[in-house]
């Protein structure tokens, strides 16, 4: 117990002594970093797995048995900057495909909706698919979006995530809406919020060092609900100059 108390004291001292940028500065740096990449069209292909409460939801949408702890298949993420995103999934033993789409702030599902896929698309779009404007305007837009999810953008702190130090925008208390940004790279790390149906979501952006996606996309995106991981998408192949037809995002 003494060792644990000492460790906690060190961590508290570190957090108290370290200078933490204000939320607006963190978001501006993050938006500026992504703007410098000059991204327009992205296609990322990889593996997708559904687990926990998403097994039944994904099984019903993809036409595959649900009497298993996990459903694995192929996933593809399409992005057209600004603000058009599509994620689709299929499994080898299924008889259907499912897709979630967001364009111009409007969302839809193809086939039976899988909530975890909808959340992935809903959060990838404002965070990773923003662009085409002035950095200040993009920052303000993202800040307003985070505030709409309950994130207190005027409050910041530091924490560790995936072995790295991250800025935490929002109240530091467990269960509060938060947006995390990796401190060294200013890349998105994590978004935690509770939706109108009282579902607690945690969307995680992991590893920006993969050869498949480089610094422009995380290698892995995870969606958690109520403390359980429901979806994991791992990139195996990426193209940041992909020719993506408009019909994929059509209403």
CSV table of C-alpha atoms in Angstrom, one decimal:
chain,number,residue,atom,x,y,z
A,1,UNK,CA,0.0,0.0,0.0
A,2,UNK,CA,2.9,2.4,0.8
A,3,UNK,CA,4.4,1.8,-2.6
A,4,UNK,CA,1.0,2.5,-4.3
A,5,UNK,CA,0.6,5.7,-2.3
A,6,UNK,CA,4.1,6.8,-3.2
A,7,UNK,CA,3.4,6.2,-6.9
A,8,UNK,CA,0.2,8.1,-6.7
A,9,UNK,CA,1.9,11.0,-5.0
A,10,UNK,CA,4.5,11.1,-7.8
A,11,UNK,CA,1.8,11.1,-10.5
A,12,UNK,CA,-0.1,13.8,-8.8
A,13,UNK,CA,3.1,15.9,-8.4
A,14,UNK,CA,3.9,15.4,-12.1
A,15,UNK,CA,0.4,16.5,-13.1
A,16,UNK,CA,0.4,19.4,-10.8
A,17,UNK,CA,3.9,20.6,-11.8
A,18,UNK,CA,3.5,20.2,-15.6
A,19,UNK,CA,2.2,23.0,-17.7
A,20,UNK,CA,-1.0,22.0,-19.5
A,21,UNK,CA,-2.1,23.9,-22.6
A,22,UNK,CA,-5.7,25.2,-22.7
A,23,UNK,CA,-8.2,23.2,-24.6
A,24,UNK,CA,-8.4,25.7,-27.5
A,25,UNK,CA,-4.6,25.6,-28.0
A,26,UNK,CA,-4.6,21.8,-28.0
A,27,UNK,CA,-7.4,21.6,-30.6
A,28,UNK,CA,-5.8,24.2,-32.8
A,29,UNK,CA,-2.5,22.3,-32.8
A,30,UNK,CA,-4.3,19.1,-33.6
A,31,UNK,CA,-6.3,20.6,-36.4
A,32,UNK,CA,-3.2,22.3,-37.8
A,33,UNK,CA,-1.2,19.1,-37.8
A,34,UNK,CA,-3.9,17.3,-39.8
A,35,UNK,CA,-4.4,20.2,-42.2
A,36,UNK,CA,-0.7,20.0,-43.0
A,37,UNK,CA,-1.2,16.5,-44.3
A,38,UNK,CA,-3.4,17.9,-47.1
A,39,UNK,CA,-5.7,14.8,-47.1
A,40,UNK,CA,-8.6,14.5,-49.5
A,41,UNK,CA,-9.6,10.9,-50.1
A,42,UNK,CA,-8.7,7.9,-47.9
A,43,UNK,CA,-9.5,4.2,-48.2
A,44,UNK,CA,-8.4,1.9,-45.4
A,45,UNK,CA,-8.9,-1.9,-45.7
A,46,UNK,CA,-8.4,-4.2,-42.7
A,47,UNK,CA,-9.9,-6.7,-40.3
A,48,UNK,CA,-12.9,-6.0,-38.1
A,49,UNK,CA,-14.0,-7.9,-35.0
A,50,UNK,CA,-17.2,-7.5,-33.0
A,51,UNK,CA,-17.4,-8.6,-29.4
A,52,UNK,CA,-19.4,-8.3,-26.3
A,53,UNK,CA,-22.9,-6.9,-26.8
A,54,UNK,CA,-22.1,-6.2,-30.5
A,55,UNK,CA,-22.0,-9.9,-31.4
A,56,UNK,CA,-25.8,-10.2,-31.7
A,57,UNK,CA,-26.1,-6.8,-33.4
A,58,UNK,CA,-23.4,-7.6,-36.0
A,59,UNK,CA,-24.6,-11.1,-36.5
A,60,UNK,CA,-28.1,-10.0,-37.3
A,61,UNK,CA,-26.8,-7.4,-39.7
A,62,UNK,CA,-24.3,-9.6,-41.5
A,63,UNK,CA,-26.3,-12.8,-41.5
A,64,UNK,CA,-24.0,-14.9,-39.5
A,65,UNK,CA,-24.4,-17.1,-36.3
A,66,UNK,CA,-24.1,-15.3,-33.0
A,67,UNK,CA,-23.3,-18.2,-30.7
A,68,UNK,CA,-19.7,-17.2,-30.4
A,69,UNK,CA,-17.7,-14.8,-28.3
A,70,UNK,CA,-16.5,-12.8,-31.3
A,71,UNK,CA,-17.4,-12.2,-35.0
A,72,UNK,CA,-14.4,-11.5,-37.3
A,73,UNK,CA,-14.5,-10.3,-40.9
A,74,UNK,CA,-13.3,-7.6,-43.3
A,75,UNK,CA,-13.8,-3.9,-42.8
A,76,UNK,CA,-13.2,-0.9,-45.1
A,77,UNK,CA,-13.2,2.7,-44.1
A,78,UNK,CA,-13.7,5.4,-46.8
A,79,UNK,CA,-13.2,9.1,-46.1
A,80,UNK,CA,-13.7,12.1,-48.4
A,81,UNK,CA,-12.6,15.3,-46.8
A,82,UNK,CA,-14.5,17.2,-45.6
A,83,UNK,CA,-17.0,15.3,-43.6
A,84,UNK,CA,-17.9,12.3,-45.7
A,85,UNK,CA,-17.3,8.9,-44.2
A,86,UNK,CA,-18.3,5.3,-44.8
A,87,UNK,CA,-17.5,2.1,-42.9
A,88,UNK,CA,-18.6,-1.3,-44.3
A,89,UNK,CA,-18.2,-4.8,-43.0
A,90,UNK,CA,-18.6,-8.3,-44.2
A,91,UNK,CA,-17.8,-11.8,-42.8
A,92,UNK,CA,-16.8,-15.0,-44.7
A,93,UNK,CA,-19.8,-17.0,-43.4
A,94,UNK,CA,-22.4,-14.2,-43.7
A,95,UNK,CA,-25.0,-13.6,-46.3
A,96,UNK,CA,-25.2,-9.8,-46.0
A,97,UNK,CA,-23.1,-6.7,-45.8
A,98,UNK,CA,-23.6,-3.7,-43.5
A,99,UNK,CA,-22.5,-0.1,-43.9
A,100,UNK,CA,-22.7,3.1,-41.9
A,101,UNK,CA,-22.5,6.4,-43.7
A,102,UNK,CA,-22.2,10.0,-42.7
A,103,UNK,CA,-22.2,12.9,-45.2
A,104,UNK,CA,-23.0,16.5,-44.6
A,105,UNK,CA,-23.8,15.7,-41.0
A,106,UNK,CA,-26.5,13.2,-42.0
A,107,UNK,CA,-26.2,9.6,-41.0
A,108,UNK,CA,-27.7,6.4,-42.5
A,109,UNK,CA,-27.2,2.7,-42.4
A,110,UNK,CA,-27.3,0.2,-45.3
A,111,UNK,CA,-28.9,-3.0,-44.1
A,112,UNK,CA,-29.5,-3.5,-40.4
A,113,UNK,CA,-27.8,-0.9,-38.3
A,114,UNK,CA,-24.9,-1.9,-36.1
A,115,UNK,CA,-24.6,0.7,-33.4
A,116,UNK,CA,-20.9,0.4,-32.9
A,117,UNK,CA,-20.3,0.9,-36.6
A,118,UNK,CA,-22.5,4.0,-36.5
A,119,UNK,CA,-20.5,5.4,-33.6
A,120,UNK,CA,-17.2,4.7,-35.4
A,121,UNK,CA,-18.4,6.7,-38.4
A,122,UNK,CA,-20.0,9.4,-36.3
A,123,UNK,CA,-16.8,10.2,-34.5
A,124,UNK,CA,-14.2,9.6,-37.3
A,125,UNK,CA,-16.0,12.2,-39.4
A,126,UNK,CA,-15.6,15.3,-37.2
A,127,UNK,CA,-12.2,14.2,-35.9
A,128,UNK,CA,-10.3,12.7,-38.8
A,129,UNK,CA,-12.3,13.9,-41.8
A,130,UNK,CA,-12.4,17.6,-41.1
A,131,UNK,CA,-10.6,19.9,-43.5
A,132,UNK,CA,-11.0,22.3,-46.4
A,133,UNK,CA,-11.1,25.4,-44.4
A,134,UNK,CA,-9.2,27.9,-42.2
A,135,UNK,CA,-7.5,26.3,-39.2
A,136,UNK,CA,-9.2,28.7,-36.8
A,137,UNK,CA,-12.6,27.8,-38.3
A,138,UNK,CA,-11.9,24.1,-38.1
A,139,UNK,CA,-10.8,24.4,-34.5
A,140,UNK,CA,-14.0,26.3,-33.6
A,141,UNK,CA,-16.1,23.7,-35.4
A,142,UNK,CA,-14.5,20.8,-33.5
A,143,UNK,CA,-14.7,22.6,-30.2
A,144,UNK,CA,-18.4,23.2,-30.7
A,145,UNK,CA,-18.9,19.6,-31.6
A,146,UNK,CA,-17.1,18.4,-28.5
A,147,UNK,CA,-19.2,20.7,-26.4
A,148,UNK,CA,-22.3,19.2,-27.9
A,149,UNK,CA,-21.2,15.9,-26.5
A,150,UNK,CA,-20.8,17.4,-23.1
A,151,UNK,CA,-17.0,17.9,-23.1
A,152,UNK,CA,-15.9,20.8,-21.0
A,153,UNK,CA,-13.4,22.3,-23.4
A,154,UNK,CA,-12.2,24.9,-20.9
A,155,UNK,CA,-10.7,22.2,-18.6
A,156,UNK,CA,-7.6,20.2,-19.3
A,157,UNK,CA,-5.3,17.7,-17.6
A,158,UNK,CA,-2.7,15.1,-18.3
A,159,UNK,CA,-3.0,11.3,-18.3
A,160,UNK,CA,-1.3,8.2,-19.8
A,161,UNK,CA,-2.9,6.3,-22.7
A,162,UNK,CA,-1.4,3.4,-24.6
A,163,UNK,CA,1.9,4.1,-23.0
A,164,UNK,CA,2.0,7.7,-24.0
A,165,UNK,CA,1.2,11.0,-22.2
A,166,UNK,CA,-2.0,12.6,-23.5
A,167,UNK,CA,-3.8,15.8,-22.9
A,168,UNK,CA,-7.3,15.3,-21.5
A,169,UNK,CA,-9.8,17.9,-22.5
A,170,UNK,CA,-12.8,17.8,-20.1
A,171,UNK,CA,-13.4,17.0,-16.5
A,172,UNK,CA,-10.8,14.5,-15.2
A,173,UNK,CA,-13.4,12.5,-13.2
A,174,UNK,CA,-14.1,9.0,-14.4
A,175,UNK,CA,-17.2,8.7,-16.5
A,176,UNK,CA,-17.2,12.4,-17.6
A,177,UNK,CA,-17.1,13.3,-21.3
A,178,UNK,CA,-13.5,13.7,-22.4
A,179,UNK,CA,-11.4,14.2,-25.6
A,180,UNK,CA,-7.8,12.9,-25.4
A,181,UNK,CA,-4.9,14.1,-27.7
A,182,UNK,CA,-1.5,12.6,-27.7
A,183,UNK,CA,0.9,15.2,-26.1
A,184,UNK,CA,3.9,14.7,-28.4
A,185,UNK,CA,2.2,14.4,-31.7
A,186,UNK,CA,-1.1,16.3,-31.2
A,187,UNK,CA,-3.0,13.4,-32.8
A,188,UNK,CA,-6.4,12.3,-31.7
A,189,UNK,CA,-6.3,9.6,-29.0
A,190,UNK,CA,-9.7,9.0,-27.4
A,191,UNK,CA,-13.2,10.3,-27.1
A,192,UNK,CA,-15.5,9.4,-24.2
A,193,UNK,CA,-19.1,10.5,-24.0
A,194,UNK,CA,-22.6,9.4,-23.1
A,195,UNK,CA,-25.4,9.5,-25.7
A,196,UNK,CA,-29.0,10.4,-25.3
A,197,UNK,CA,-29.9,6.7,-24.6
A,198,UNK,CA,-27.4,6.7,-21.7
A,199,UNK,CA,-24.9,4.5,-23.5
A,200,UNK,CA,-21.4,5.3,-22.4
A,201,UNK,CA,-19.1,5.2,-25.5
A,202,UNK,CA,-15.3,5.2,-25.7
A,203,UNK,CA,-13.7,5.6,-29.1
A,204,UNK,CA,-10.0,4.9,-29.2
A,205,UNK,CA,-7.4,5.8,-31.9
A,206,UNK,CA,-4.4,3.7,-31.5
A,207,UNK,CA,-0.9,3.6,-33.1
A,208,UNK,CA,-0.1,6.1,-35.8
A,209,UNK,CA,3.2,4.4,-36.7
A,210,UNK,CA,1.9,1.6,-38.9
A,211,UNK,CA,3.3,1.3,-42.5
A,212,UNK,CA,-0.2,0.7,-43.7
A,213,UNK,CA,-1.5,4.1,-42.7
A,214,UNK,CA,1.5,6.2,-41.4
A,215,UNK,CA,0.7,9.3,-39.5
A,216,UNK,CA,-2.6,10.1,-41.4
A,217,UNK,CA,-4.7,7.4,-39.7
A,218,UNK,CA,-4.4,5.2,-36.6
A,219,UNK,CA,-3.6,1.6,-37.2
A,220,UNK,CA,-6.5,0.6,-34.9
A,221,UNK,CA,-9.8,2.1,-34.0
A,222,UNK,CA,-11.7,0.6,-31.1
A,223,UNK,CA,-15.3,1.3,-30.0
A,224,UNK,CA,-16.2,0.5,-26.4
A,225,UNK,CA,-19.7,0.6,-24.8
A,226,UNK,CA,-20.3,0.5,-21.1
A,227,UNK,CA,-16.7,-0.6,-20.4
A,228,UNK,CA,-16.8,-3.5,-23.0
A,229,UNK,CA,-15.1,-3.4,-26.3
A,230,UNK,CA,-17.6,-3.9,-29.1
A,231,UNK,CA,-15.7,-3.2,-32.3
A,232,UNK,CA,-12.0,-3.2,-33.3
A,233,UNK,CA,-10.9,-2.2,-36.8
A,234,UNK,CA,-7.2,-2.8,-37.6
A,235,UNK,CA,-5.8,-1.4,-40.8
A,236,UNK,CA,-3.9,-3.7,-43.1
A,237,UNK,CA,-3.7,-1.6,-46.2
A,238,UNK,CA,-4.2,2.1,-46.8
A,239,UNK,CA,-4.4,4.6,-49.7
A,240,UNK,CA,-4.4,8.3,-49.0
A,241,UNK,CA,-4.9,9.1,-52.7
A,242,UNK,CA,-7.8,6.8,-53.4
A,243,UNK,CA,-10.4,7.4,-56.1
A,244,UNK,CA,-13.7,7.0,-54.2
A,245,UNK,CA,-17.0,7.3,-56.1
A,246,UNK,CA,-19.5,9.8,-54.7
A,247,UNK,CA,-22.2,7.2,-54.8
A,248,UNK,CA,-20.7,5.6,-51.7
A,249,UNK,CA,-21.8,8.6,-49.6
A,250,UNK,CA,-25.2,9.2,-51.4
A,251,UNK,CA,-28.3,9.7,-49.2
